[in-house]
Coordinates of C-alpha atoms and ligand atoms in Angstrom, one line a residue:
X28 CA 45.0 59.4 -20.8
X29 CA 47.9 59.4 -17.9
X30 CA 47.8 62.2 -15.4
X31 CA 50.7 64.2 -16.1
X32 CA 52.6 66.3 -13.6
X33 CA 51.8 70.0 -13.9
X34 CA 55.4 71.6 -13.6
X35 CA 57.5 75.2 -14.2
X36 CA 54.1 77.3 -13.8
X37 CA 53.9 77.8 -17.4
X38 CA 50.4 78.0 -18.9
X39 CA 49.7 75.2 -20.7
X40 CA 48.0 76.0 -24.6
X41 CA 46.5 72.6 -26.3
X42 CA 45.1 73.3 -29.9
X43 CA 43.2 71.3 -32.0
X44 CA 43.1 71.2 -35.6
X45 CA 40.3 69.8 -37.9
X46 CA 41.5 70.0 -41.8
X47 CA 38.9 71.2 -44.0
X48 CA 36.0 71.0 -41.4
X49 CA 33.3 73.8 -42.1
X50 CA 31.8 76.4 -39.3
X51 CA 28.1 75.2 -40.9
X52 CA 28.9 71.3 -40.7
X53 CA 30.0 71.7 -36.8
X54 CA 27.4 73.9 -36.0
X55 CA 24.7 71.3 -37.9
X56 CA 26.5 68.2 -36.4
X57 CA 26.6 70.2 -32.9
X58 CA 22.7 70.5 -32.7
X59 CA 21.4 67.5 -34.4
X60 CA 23.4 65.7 -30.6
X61 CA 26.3 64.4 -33.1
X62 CA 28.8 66.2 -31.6
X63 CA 28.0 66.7 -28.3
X64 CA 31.3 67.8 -26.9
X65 CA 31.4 70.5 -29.9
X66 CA 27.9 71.5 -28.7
X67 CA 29.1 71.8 -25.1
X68 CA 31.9 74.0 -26.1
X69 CA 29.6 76.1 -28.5
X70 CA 27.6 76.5 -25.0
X71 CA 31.2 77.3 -22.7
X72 CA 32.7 79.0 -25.2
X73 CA 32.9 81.1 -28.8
X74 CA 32.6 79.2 -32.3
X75 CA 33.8 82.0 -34.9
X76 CA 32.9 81.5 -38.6
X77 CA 36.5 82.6 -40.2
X78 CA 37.7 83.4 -43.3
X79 CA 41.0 81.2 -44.8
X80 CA 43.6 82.4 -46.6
X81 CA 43.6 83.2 -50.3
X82 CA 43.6 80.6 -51.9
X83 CA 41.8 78.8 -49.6
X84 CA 43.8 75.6 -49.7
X85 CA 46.2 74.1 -46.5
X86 CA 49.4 74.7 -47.6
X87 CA 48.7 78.5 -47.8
X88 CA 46.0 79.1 -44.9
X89 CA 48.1 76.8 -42.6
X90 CA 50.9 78.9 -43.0
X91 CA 48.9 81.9 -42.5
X92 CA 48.1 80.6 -39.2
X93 CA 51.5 79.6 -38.0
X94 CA 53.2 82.6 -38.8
X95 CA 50.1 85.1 -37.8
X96 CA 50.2 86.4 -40.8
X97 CA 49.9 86.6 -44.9
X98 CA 51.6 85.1 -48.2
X99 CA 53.1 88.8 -49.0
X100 CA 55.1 88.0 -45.4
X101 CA 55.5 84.5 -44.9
X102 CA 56.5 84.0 -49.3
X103 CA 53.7 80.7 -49.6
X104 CA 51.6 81.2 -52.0
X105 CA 50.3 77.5 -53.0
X106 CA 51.1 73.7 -53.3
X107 CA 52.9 74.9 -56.6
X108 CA 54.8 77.8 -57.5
X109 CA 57.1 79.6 -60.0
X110 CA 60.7 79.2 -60.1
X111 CA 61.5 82.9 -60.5
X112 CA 62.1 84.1 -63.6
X113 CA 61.0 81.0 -65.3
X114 CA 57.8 78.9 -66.2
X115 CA 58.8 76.1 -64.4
X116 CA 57.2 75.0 -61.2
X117 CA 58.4 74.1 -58.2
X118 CA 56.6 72.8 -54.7
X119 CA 57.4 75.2 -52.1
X120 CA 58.1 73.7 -48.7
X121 CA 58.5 74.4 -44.8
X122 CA 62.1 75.5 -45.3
X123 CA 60.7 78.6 -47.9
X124 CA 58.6 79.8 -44.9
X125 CA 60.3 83.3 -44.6
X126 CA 59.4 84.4 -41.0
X127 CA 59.5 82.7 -37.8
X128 CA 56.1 80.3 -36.9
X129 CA 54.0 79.9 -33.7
X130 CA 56.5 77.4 -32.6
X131 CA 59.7 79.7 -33.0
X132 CA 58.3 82.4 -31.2
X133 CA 57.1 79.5 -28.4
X134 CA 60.9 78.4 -28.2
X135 CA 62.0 82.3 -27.6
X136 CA 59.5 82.1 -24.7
X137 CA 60.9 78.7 -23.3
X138 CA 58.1 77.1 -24.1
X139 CA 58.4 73.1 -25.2
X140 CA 56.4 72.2 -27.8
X141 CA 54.4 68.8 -29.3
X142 CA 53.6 69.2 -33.0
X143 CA 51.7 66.3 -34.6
X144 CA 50.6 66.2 -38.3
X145 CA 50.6 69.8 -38.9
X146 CA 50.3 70.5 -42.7
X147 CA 52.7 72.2 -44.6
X148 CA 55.6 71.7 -42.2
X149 CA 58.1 69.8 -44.3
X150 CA 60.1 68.5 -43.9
X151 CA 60.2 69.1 -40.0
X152 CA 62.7 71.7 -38.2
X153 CA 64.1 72.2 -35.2
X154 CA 61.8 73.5 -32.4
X155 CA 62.0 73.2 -28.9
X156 CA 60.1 70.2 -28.7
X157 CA 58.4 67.6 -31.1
X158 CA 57.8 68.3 -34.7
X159 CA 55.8 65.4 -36.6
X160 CA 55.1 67.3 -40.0
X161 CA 51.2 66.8 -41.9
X162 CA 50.8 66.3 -45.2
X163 CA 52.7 67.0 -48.3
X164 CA 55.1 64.7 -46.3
X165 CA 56.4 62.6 -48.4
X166 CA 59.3 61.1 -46.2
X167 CA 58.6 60.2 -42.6
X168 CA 62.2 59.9 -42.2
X169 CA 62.5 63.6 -42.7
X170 CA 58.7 63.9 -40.7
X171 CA 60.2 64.3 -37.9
X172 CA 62.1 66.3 -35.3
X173 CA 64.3 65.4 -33.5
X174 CA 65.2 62.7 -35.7
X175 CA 65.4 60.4 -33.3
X176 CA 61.9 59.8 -33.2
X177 CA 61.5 58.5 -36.4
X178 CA 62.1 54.9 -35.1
X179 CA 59.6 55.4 -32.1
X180 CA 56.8 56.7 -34.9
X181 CA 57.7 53.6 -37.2
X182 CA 56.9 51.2 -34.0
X183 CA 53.7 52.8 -33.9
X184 CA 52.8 52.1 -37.4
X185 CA 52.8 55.8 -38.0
X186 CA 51.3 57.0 -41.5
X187 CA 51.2 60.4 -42.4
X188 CA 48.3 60.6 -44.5
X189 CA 45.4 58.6 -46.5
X190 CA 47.0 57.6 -49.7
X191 CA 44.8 59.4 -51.9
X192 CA 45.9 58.0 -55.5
X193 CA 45.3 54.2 -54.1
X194 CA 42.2 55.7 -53.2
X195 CA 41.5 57.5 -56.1
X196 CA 42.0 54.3 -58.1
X197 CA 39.9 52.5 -55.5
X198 CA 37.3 54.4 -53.6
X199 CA 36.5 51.2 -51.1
X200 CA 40.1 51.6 -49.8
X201 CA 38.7 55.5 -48.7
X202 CA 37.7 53.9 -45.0
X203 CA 40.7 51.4 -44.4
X204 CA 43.2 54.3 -45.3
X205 CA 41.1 56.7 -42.9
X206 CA 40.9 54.4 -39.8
X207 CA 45.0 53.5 -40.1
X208 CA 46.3 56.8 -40.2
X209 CA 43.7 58.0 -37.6
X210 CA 44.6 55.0 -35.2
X211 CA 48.1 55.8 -35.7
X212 CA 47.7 59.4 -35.2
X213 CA 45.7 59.0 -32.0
X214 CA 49.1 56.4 -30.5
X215 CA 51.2 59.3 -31.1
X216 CA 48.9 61.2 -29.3
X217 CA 48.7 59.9 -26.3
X218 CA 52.2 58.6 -26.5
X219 CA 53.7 62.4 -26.6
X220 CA 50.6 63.9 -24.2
X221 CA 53.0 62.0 -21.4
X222 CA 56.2 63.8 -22.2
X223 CA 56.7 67.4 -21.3
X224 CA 55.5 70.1 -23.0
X225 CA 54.0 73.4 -22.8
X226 CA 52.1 73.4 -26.0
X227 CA 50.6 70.5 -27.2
X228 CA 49.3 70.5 -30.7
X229 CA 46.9 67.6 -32.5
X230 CA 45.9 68.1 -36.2
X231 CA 43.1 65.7 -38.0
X232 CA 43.4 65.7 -41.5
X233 CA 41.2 63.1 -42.6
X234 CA 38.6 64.8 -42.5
X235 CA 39.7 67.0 -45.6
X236 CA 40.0 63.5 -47.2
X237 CA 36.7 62.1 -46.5
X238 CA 35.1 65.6 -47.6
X239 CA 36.8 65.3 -50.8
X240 CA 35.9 61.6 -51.6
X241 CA 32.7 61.4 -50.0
X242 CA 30.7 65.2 -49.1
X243 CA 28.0 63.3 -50.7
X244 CA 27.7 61.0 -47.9
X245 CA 26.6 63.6 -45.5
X246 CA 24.2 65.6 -47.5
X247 CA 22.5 62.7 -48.9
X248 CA 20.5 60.0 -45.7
X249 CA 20.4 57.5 -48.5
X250 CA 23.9 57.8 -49.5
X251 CA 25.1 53.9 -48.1
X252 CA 28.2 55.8 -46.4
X253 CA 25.8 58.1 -44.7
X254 CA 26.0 56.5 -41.1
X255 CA 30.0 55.6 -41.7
X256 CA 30.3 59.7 -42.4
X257 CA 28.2 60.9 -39.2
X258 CA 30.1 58.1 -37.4
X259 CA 33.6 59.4 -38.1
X260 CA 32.5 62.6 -36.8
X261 CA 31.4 61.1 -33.5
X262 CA 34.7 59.4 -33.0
X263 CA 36.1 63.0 -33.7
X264 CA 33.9 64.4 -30.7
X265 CA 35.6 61.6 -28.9
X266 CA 38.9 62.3 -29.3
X267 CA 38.2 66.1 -28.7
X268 CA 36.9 65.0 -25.6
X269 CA 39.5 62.5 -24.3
X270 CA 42.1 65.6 -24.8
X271 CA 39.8 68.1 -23.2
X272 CA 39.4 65.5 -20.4
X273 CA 43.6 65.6 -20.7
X274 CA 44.3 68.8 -20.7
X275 CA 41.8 69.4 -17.4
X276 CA 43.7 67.2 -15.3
X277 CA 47.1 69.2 -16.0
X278 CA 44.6 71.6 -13.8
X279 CA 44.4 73.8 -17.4
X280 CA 41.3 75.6 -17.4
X281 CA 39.8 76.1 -21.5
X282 CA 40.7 79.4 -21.8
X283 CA 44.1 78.0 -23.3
X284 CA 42.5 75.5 -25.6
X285 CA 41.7 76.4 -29.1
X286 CA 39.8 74.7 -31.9
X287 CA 40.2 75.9 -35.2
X288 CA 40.0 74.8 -39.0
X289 CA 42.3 75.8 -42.7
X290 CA 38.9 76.4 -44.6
X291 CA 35.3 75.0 -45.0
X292 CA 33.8 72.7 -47.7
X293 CA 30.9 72.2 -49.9
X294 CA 29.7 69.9 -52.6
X295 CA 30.9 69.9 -56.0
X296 CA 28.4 70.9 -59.0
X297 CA 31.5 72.1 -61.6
X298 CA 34.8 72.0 -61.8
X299 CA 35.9 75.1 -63.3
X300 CA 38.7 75.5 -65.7
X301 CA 40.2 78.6 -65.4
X302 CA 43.1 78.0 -68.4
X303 CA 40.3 76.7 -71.1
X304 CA 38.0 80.0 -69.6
X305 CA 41.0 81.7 -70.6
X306 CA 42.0 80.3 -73.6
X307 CA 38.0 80.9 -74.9
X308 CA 38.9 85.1 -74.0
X309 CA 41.4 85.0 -75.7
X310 CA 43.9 85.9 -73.0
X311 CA 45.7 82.1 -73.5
X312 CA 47.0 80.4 -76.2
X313 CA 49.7 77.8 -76.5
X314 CA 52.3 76.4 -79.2
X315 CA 51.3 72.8 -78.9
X316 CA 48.3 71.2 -79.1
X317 CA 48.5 69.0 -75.9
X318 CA 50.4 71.2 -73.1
X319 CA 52.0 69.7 -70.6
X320 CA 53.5 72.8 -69.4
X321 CA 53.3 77.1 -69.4
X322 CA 56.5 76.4 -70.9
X323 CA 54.2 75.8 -73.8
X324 CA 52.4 79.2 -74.2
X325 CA 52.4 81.2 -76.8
X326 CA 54.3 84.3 -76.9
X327 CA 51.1 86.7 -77.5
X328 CA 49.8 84.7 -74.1
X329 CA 48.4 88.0 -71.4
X330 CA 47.5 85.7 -68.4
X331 CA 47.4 81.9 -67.3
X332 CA 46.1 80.4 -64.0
X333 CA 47.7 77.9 -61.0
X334 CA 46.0 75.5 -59.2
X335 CA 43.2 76.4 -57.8
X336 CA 42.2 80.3 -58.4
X337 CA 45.6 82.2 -58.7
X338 CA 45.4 84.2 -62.0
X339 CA 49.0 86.0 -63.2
X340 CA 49.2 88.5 -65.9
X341 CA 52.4 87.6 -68.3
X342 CA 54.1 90.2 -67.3
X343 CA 57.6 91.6 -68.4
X344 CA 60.5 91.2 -66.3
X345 CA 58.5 88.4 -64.3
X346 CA 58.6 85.9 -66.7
X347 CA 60.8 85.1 -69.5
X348 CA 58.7 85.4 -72.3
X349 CA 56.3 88.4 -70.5
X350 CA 54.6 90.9 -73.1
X351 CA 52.0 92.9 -70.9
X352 CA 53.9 95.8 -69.6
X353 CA 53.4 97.8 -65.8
X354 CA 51.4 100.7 -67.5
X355 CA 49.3 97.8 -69.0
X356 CA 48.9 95.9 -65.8
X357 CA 46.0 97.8 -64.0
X358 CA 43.5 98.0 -67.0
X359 CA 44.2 94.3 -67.9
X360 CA 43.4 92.8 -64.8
X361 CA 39.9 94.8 -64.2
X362 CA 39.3 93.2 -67.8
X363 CA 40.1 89.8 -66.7
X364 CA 37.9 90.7 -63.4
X365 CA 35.0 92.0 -64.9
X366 CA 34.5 89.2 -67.4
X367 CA 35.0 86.5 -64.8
X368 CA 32.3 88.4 -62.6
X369 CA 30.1 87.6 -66.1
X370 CA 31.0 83.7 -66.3
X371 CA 27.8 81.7 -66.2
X372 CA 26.6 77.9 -66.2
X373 CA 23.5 77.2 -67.4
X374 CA 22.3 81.0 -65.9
X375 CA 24.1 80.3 -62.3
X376 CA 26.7 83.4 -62.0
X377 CA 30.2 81.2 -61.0
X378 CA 32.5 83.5 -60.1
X379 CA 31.3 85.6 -56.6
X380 CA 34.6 88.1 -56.1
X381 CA 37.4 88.8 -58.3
X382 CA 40.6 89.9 -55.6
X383 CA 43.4 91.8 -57.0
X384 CA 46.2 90.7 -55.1
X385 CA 47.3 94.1 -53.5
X386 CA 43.9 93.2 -51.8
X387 CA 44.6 90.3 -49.7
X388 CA 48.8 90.1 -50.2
X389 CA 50.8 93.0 -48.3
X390 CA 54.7 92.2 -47.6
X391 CA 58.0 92.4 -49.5
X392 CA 57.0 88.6 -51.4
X393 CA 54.1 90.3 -52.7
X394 CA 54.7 90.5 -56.0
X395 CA 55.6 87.1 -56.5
X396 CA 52.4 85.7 -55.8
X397 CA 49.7 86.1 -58.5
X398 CA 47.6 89.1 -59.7
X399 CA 44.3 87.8 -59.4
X400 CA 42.2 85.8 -56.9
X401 CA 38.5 84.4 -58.0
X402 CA 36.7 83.5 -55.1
X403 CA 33.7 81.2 -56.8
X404 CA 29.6 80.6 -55.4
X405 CA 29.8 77.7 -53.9
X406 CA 29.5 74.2 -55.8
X407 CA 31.9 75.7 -58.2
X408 CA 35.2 74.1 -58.1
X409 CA 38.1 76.6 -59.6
X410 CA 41.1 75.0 -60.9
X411 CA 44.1 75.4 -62.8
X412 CA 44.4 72.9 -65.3
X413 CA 46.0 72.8 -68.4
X414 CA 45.0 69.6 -69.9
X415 CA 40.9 71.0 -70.3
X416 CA 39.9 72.1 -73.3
X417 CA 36.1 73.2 -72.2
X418 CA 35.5 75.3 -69.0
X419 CA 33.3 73.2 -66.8
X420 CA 33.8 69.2 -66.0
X421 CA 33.1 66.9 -63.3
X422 CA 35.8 64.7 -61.8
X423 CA 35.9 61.5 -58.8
X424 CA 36.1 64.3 -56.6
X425 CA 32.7 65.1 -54.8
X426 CA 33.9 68.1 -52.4
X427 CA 35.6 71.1 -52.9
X428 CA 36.9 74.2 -50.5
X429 CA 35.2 77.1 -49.6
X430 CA 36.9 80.3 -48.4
X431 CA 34.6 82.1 -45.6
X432 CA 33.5 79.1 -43.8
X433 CA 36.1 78.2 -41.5
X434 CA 35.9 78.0 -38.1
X435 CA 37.8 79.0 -34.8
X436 CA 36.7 77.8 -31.1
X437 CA 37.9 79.6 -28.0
X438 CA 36.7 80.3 -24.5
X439 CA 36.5 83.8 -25.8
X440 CA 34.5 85.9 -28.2
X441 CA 36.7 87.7 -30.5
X442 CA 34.3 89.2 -32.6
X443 CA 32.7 88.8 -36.1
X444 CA 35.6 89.8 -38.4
X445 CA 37.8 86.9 -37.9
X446 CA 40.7 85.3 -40.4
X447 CA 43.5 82.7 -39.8
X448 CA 46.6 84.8 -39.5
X449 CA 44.8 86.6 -36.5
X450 CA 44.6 83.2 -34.4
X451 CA 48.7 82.7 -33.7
X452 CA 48.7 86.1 -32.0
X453 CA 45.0 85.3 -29.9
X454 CA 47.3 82.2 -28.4
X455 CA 50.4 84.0 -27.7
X456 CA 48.6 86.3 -25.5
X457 CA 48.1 83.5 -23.5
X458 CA 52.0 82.8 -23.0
X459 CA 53.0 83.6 -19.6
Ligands
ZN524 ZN1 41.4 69.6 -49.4

């Protein structure tokens, strides 16, 4: 990596990100001499076990981390949501953010900024600086700010993201897909490390993908992708490395570099339908016998559930055909709470902590988020299907997310009680 010349006496801030990538698997990988730049920094430093955000998916615990705070605030409350009023769905994107991010508050400062493949930034805005948006990028065109850059990332052969539905329909493409984007990732990388910036920012996001696929791989030595599993993870440690070794040179020291992850994973044992689980209660019914959408409930329907553990009572004035009243609302959801704390499969509990929303959202959007959270026991794989009819189901998919397993490196220890919206203001202390 080229020495670059340390200038305007700013403090320079470099953060890693590593999609998906559990406090347990880092801390395994870390002592079995895997990872031996993450078990140097465990050694130098503090690795925090952290909790994402509710639900513990990117697009919402992402956000909680650039804006420093929570979906009541910052109006993101999934990869899909409500149009208001209706029962139509929408995907929310970067420009529904409804606060200022990190990066906004870094271009107050005068800091410059270099963004690359942060999730759940598109399509890109203007910072002051280099915006390459992460997935759900669908347009590379629109990836990018400024837009001038587009052409330099289509020289580099830049690809957002694994193409997960080729892979889905092919699991053999799973390492092909992985090693282009990553290859093309790391030329941006160390193109952009020579401009000037401030704040440099690199986020790996195949790692989510490969957990998904193939978790399997790593818990099981016979798996045949065992070694191609541990061996992505080395190159990780590499490239953590090469941008430590980087960010040394600029004469940084690593109290200004931070290491952090959206939410941790586990292995799949059920999917977990929360629609069909509510349809057996009683609380769901629909008008069709193959729904394609909650445009297709029933009017008698009291609650239905979004992708992956978002529960919303049917209320009145919310949405167009809502029946269950405010005086109604409390009793119903400790209902709904207390016989999801009862779920069972084959005499495992499933269902670990029922959140009522006032819990974890606070903020004027509050109340257009859901009303209900189910955090599951892990191996339990909440979603919000409407095409199952029976409550549990295995898919392709072999890993799922898990919500207090996260993890946050910093030079620092900041303590036991730690969740993603606390990390942007722990870096903008360090702005100078
Ligand atoms: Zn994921």
């Amino acid at each position: 990596m080229p020495i670059f010349k340390k200038s305007k006496g700013k403090k320079k801030i470099c953060v890693i990100g590593l999609d998906g990538v559990p406090y347990s698997l880092l801390i395994e990988l870390a002592r079995t001499g895997l990872m031996s730049t993450i078990a140097r920094l465990i050694d130098s430093g503090h690795l925090h076990q952290m909790r994402a955000s509710l639900p513990e998916i990117s697009a919402v615990s992402w956000t909680n981390f650039m804006t420093g705070t929570n979906p009541g605030n910052h109006g993101i409350f999934g990869f899909l949501d409500f149009k208001p009023g209706t029962y139509d769905l929408r995907i929310p994107n970067f420009l529904d953010v409804k606060v200022d991010t990190i990066w906004d508050i870094l271009t107050q400062s005068g800091y410059k900024s270099i963004v690359i493949n942060q999730p759940s930034t598109y399509p890109a805005r203007r910072i002051n600086g280099v915006m390459i948006s992460g997935f759900v990028a669908v347009d590379l065109s629109r990836s990018v700010y400024p837009p001038a850059l587009f052409s330099t990332l289509e020289q580099m052969g830049y690809q957002i993201d694994v193409d997960s539905a080729k892979v889905a329909e092919n699991p053999a493409l799973l390492w092909p897909e992985l090693s282009k984007t990553m290859a093309s990732h790391q030329k941006a990388l160390n193109y952009f490390w020579e401009q000037d910036w401030d704040f440099f920012e690199f986020v790996i996001t195949g790692t989510d993908r490969l957990h998904h696929f193939l978790w399997s791989a790593y818990q099981d030595k016979s798996h045949p992708a065992h070694q191609a599993f541990l061996d992505f993870y080395q190159q990780i440690d590499r490239i953590i490395a090469k941008i430590i070794a980087g960010f040394k040179k600029l004469n940084e020291s690593e109290d200004s570099l931070f290491i952090l992850s959206d939410h941790g994973f586990t292995g799949i044992s059920q999917e977990v339908y929360l629609n069909a689980w509510l349809e057996k209660e009683g609380y769901l019914s629909f008008t069709t016998p193959s729904p394609k959408s909650l445009n297709e409930i029933s009017p008698k329907s009291v609650a239905f559930a979004l992708d992956p553990n978002r529960i919303y009572l049917n209320l009145e004035n919310k949405f167009p055909g809502g029946l269950v009243s405010r005086s109604q609302k409390k009793e119903i959801k400790a209902e709904i709470a207390q016989k999801l704390l009862q779920l069972e499969y084959n005499g495992q509990k499933v269902i670990r902590q029922v959140f009522k929303a006032e819990e974890i959202y606070k903020g004027k959007y509050s109340s257009l988020g859901p009303d209900l959270l189910a955090v599951s026991y892990p191996g339990f794989d909440l979603k919000g299907s409407l095409k199952k009819k029976e409550i549990f189901g295995r898919s392709y998919l072999q890993g799922m997310h898990t919500w207090d397993d996260a993890f946050f490196w910093a030079a620092e220890d900041y303590g036991p009680d730690l969740a993603i919206e606390d990390v942007a203001s722990l870096i903008l202390k360090k702005v100078k």
